Coordinates of C-alpha atoms and ligand atoms in Angstrom, one line a residue:
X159 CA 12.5 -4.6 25.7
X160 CA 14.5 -4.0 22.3
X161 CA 13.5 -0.5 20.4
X162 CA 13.8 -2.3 17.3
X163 CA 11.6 -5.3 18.1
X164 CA 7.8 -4.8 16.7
X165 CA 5.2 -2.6 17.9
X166 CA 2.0 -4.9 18.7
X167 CA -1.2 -4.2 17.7
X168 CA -4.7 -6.0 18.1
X169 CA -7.8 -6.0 17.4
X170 CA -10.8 -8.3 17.2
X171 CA -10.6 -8.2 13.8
X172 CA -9.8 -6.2 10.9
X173 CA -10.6 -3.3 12.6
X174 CA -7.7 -2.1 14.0
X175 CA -5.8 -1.7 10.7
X176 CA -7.5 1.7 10.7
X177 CA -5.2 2.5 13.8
X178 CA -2.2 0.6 12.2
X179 CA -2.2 3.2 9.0
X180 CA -2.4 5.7 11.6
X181 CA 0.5 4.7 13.0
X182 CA 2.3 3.5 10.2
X183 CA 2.0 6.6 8.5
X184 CA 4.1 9.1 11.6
X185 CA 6.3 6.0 12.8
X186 CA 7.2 4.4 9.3
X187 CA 10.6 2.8 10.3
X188 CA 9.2 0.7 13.0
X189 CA 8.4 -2.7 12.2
X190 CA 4.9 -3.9 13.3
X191 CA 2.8 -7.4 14.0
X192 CA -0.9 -7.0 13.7
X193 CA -3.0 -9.6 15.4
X194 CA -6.4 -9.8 14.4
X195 CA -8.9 -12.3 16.0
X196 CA -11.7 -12.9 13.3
X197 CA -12.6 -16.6 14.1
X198 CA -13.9 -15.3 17.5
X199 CA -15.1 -11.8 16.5
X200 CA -17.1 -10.1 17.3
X201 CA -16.4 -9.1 20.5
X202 CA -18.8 -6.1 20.5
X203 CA -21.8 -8.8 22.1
X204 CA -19.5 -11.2 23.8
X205 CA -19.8 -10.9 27.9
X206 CA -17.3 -8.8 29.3
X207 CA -15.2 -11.8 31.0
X208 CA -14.9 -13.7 27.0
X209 CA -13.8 -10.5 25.7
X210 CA -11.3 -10.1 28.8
X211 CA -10.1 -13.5 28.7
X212 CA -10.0 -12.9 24.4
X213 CA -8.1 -10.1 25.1
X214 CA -5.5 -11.3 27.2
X215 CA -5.1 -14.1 25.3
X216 CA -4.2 -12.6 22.3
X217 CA -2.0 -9.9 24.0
X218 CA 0.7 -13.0 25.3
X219 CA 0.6 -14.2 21.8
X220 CA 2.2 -10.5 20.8
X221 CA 4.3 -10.8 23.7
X222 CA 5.6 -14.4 22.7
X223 CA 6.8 -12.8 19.3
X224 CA 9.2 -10.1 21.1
X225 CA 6.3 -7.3 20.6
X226 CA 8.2 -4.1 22.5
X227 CA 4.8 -2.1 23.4
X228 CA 1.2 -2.9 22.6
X229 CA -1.8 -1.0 20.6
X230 CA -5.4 -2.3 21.7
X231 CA -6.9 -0.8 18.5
X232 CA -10.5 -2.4 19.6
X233 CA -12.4 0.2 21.4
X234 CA -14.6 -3.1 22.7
X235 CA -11.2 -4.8 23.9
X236 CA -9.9 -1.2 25.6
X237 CA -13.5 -0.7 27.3
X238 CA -13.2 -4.3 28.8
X239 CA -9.6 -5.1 29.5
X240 CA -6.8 -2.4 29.3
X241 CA -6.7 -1.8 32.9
X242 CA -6.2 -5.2 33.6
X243 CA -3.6 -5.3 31.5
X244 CA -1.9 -2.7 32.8
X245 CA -1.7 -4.9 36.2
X246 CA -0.2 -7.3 34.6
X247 CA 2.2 -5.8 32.8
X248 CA 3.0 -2.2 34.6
X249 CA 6.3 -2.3 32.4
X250 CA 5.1 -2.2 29.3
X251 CA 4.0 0.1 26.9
X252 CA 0.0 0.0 26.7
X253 CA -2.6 2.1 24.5
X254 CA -6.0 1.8 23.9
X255 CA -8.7 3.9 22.0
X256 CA -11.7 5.3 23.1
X257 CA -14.5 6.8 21.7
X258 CA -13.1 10.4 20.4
X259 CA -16.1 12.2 22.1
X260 CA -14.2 14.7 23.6
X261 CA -13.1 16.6 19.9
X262 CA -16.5 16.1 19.0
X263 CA -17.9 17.4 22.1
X264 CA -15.4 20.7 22.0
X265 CA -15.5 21.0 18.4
X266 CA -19.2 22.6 18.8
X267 CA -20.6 23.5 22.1
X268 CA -24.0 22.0 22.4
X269 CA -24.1 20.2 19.5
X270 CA -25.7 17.1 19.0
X271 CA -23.1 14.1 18.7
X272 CA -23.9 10.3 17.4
X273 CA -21.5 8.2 18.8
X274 CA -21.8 4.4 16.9
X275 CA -19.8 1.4 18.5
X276 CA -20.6 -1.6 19.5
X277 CA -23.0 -2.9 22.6
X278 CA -20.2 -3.7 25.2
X279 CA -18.2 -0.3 24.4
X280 CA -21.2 1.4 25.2
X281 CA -22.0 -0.7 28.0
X282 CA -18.7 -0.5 30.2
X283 CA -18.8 2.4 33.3
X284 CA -15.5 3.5 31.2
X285 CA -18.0 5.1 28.6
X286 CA -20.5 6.1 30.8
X287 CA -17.4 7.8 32.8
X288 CA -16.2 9.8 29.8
X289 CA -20.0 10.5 28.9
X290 CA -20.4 12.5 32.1
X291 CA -17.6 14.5 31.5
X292 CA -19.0 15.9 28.6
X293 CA -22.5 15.6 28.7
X294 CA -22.8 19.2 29.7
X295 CA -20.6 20.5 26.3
X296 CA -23.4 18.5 23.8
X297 CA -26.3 16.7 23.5
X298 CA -24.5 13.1 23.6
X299 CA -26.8 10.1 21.6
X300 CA -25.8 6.5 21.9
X301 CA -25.9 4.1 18.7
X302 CA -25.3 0.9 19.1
X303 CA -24.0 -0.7 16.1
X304 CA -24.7 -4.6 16.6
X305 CA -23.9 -6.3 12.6
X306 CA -22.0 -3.0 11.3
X307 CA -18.5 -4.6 12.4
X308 CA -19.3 -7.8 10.1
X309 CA -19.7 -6.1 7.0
X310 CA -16.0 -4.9 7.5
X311 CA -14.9 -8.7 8.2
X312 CA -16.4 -10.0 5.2
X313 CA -14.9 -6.7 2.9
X314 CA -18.3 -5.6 2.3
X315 CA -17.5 -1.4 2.0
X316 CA -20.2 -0.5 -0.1
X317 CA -22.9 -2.9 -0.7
X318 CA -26.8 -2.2 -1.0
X319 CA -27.1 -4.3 1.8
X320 CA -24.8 -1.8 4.4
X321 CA -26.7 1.2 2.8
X322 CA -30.5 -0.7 3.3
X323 CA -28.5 -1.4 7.3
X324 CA -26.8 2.1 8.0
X325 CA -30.2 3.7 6.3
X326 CA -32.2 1.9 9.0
X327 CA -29.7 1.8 11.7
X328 CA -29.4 6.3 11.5
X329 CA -32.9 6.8 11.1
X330 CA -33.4 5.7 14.8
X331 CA -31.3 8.9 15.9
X332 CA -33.1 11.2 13.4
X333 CA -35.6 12.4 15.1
X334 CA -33.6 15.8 15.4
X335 CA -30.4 16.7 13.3
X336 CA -27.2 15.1 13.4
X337 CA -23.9 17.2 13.9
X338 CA -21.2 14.7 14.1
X339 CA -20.9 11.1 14.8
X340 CA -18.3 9.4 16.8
X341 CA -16.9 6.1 15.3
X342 CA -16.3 4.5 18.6
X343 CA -15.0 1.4 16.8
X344 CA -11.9 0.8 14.7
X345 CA -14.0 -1.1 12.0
X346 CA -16.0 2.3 11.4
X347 CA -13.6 4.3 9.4
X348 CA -13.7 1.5 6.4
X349 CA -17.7 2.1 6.3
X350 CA -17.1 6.3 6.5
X351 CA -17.8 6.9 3.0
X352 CA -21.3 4.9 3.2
X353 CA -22.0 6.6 6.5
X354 CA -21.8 10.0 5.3
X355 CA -24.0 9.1 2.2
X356 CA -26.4 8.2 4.9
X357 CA -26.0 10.4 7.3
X358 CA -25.6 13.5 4.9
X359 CA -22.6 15.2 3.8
X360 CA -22.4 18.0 6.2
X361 CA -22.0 15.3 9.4
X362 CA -18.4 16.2 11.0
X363 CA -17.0 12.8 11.3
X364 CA -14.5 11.9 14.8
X365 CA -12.1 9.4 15.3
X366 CA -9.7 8.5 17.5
X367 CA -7.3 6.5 15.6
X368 CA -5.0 9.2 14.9
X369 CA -4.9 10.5 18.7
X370 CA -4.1 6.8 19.3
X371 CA -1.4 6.5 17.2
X372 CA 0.7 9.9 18.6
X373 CA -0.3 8.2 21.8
X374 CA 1.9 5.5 21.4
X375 CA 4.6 7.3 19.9
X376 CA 4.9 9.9 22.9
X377 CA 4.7 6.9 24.7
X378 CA 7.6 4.9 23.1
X379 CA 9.5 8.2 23.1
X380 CA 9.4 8.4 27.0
X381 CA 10.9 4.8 27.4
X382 CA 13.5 5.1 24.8
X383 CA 11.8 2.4 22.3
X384 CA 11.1 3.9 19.4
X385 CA 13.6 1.8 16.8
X386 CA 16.6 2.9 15.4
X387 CA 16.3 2.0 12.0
X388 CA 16.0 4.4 9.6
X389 CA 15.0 2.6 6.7
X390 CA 11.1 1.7 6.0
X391 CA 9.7 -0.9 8.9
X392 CA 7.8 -3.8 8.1
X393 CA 3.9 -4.9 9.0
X394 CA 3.8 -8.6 9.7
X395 CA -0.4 -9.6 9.8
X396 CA -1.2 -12.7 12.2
X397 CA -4.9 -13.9 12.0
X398 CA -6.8 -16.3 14.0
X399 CA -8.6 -16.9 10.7
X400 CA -5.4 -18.4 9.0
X401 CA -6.8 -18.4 5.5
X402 CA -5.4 -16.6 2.3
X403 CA -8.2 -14.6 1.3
X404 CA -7.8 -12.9 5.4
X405 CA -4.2 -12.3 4.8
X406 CA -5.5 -10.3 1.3
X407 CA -8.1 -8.3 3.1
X408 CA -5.5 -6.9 5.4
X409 CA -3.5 -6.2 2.7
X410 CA -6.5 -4.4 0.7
X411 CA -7.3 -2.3 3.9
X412 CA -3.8 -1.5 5.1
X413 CA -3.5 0.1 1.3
X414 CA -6.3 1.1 -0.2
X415 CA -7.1 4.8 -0.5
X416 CA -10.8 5.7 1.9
Ligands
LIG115 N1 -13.1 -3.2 16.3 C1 -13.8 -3.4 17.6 C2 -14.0 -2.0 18.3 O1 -13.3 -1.1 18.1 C3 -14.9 -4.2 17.8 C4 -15.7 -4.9 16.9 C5 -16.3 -6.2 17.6 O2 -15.5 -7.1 17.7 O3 -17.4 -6.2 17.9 O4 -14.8 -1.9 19.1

């Protein structure tokens, strides 16, 4: 592996650009190729072998274009396949993101923490695993978010529409008051702004793109990767969906201000 070949990152979608500005922004000279799989997202309902076989898939495609480590910015992808990755490719440099329950969770003790993200995240023993550990610390609610991710694929940030869904969506966990919510998916942070509106202004808001990102760094640090440039890297975006109008979207979400 060369330390100044790309850092791969890949998501089912769009998503996962929230964990590329994360990453972009403490590791600017590295160069990076983004992979985003839209024509087959989402992957949030998707069995759990598609979203493996999806997944690996997608992650030789990074591989085939020199990628030196690899980000699985899909919290659905992580839930279902990062351990088999890791089989295959004990070598390499692997991160994936996880619902950032624990901050939430420690922030305030016994609390009561939303966590959103999709079906299958929600599904996998790897949730339910890092449930138990802090079910004790808060009062832990699961919200799955089935149609939320598509308003993010189609560039939809603030539409009547998402409020009428997110208004809907949040009143099934109102019953009692709402500390924080989790956003257990990488297409979340785009919708934040709408989900506060909803949820009310004084919601604490977690997310683990930013843990992800140092995650990789330390990582690439310990294997002597991290590039040598020192001028500004680049960010290549590769789509399934080859159109124009993707390739601006990814763009618009890498840069715009949340
Ligand atoms: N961005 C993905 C996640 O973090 C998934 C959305 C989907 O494909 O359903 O879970």
């Amino acid at each position: 592996m060369e330390k100044n070949a790309p850092i791969g990152v890949f998501d089912s979608g769009v998503g996962g650009i929230s964990v590329l500005r994360e990453l972009v922004k403490i590791m600017p000279n590295e160069d990076y190729l983004y992979l985003g799989d839209s024509i087959h997202a989402p992957y949030g309902t998707k069995s759990l072998e598609e979203v493996r076989s999806l997944t690996i898939d997608n992650i030789k495609k990074l591989l085939e274009q020199n990628a030196k480590s690899i980000v699985v910015a899909c919290n659905t992808a992580t839930s279902a396949a990062v351990a088999v990755l890791r089989q295959m490719y004990p070598e390499l440099p692997i991160v994936g993101i996880e619902p950032a329950i624990k901050p939430a969770a420690l922030d305030a003790p016994g609390s009561r923490v939303v966590v959103m993200a999709t079906p299958m995240t929600l599904r996998q023993e790897k949730f339910q695993k890092l449930l138990g550990r802090y079910k004790d610390q808060a009062e832990i609610v699961s919200l799955p978010c089935p149609g939320l991710m598509e308003f993010v694929e189609r560039g939809e940030l603030k539409s009547e529409a998402l409020e009428k869904y997110l208004t809907e969506l949040l009143w099934t966990v109102s019953d009692k008051q709402i500390d924080s919510i989790v956003l257990g998916c990488t297409h979340y942070p785009f919708v934040e702004k709408m989900i506060k509106k909803v949820a009310g202004e004084n919601v604490k808001i977690f997310y683990g793109g930013y843990g992800t990102a140092k995650e990789m760094q330390r990582r690439l640090k310990e294997a002597e990767l991290l590039t040598e440039r020192t001028g500004k890297g680049t960010v290549q975006f590769l789509n399934s969906r080859d159109t124009e109008e993707e390739r601006k979207l990814c763009e618009f979400l890498l840069h715009t201000e949340l």
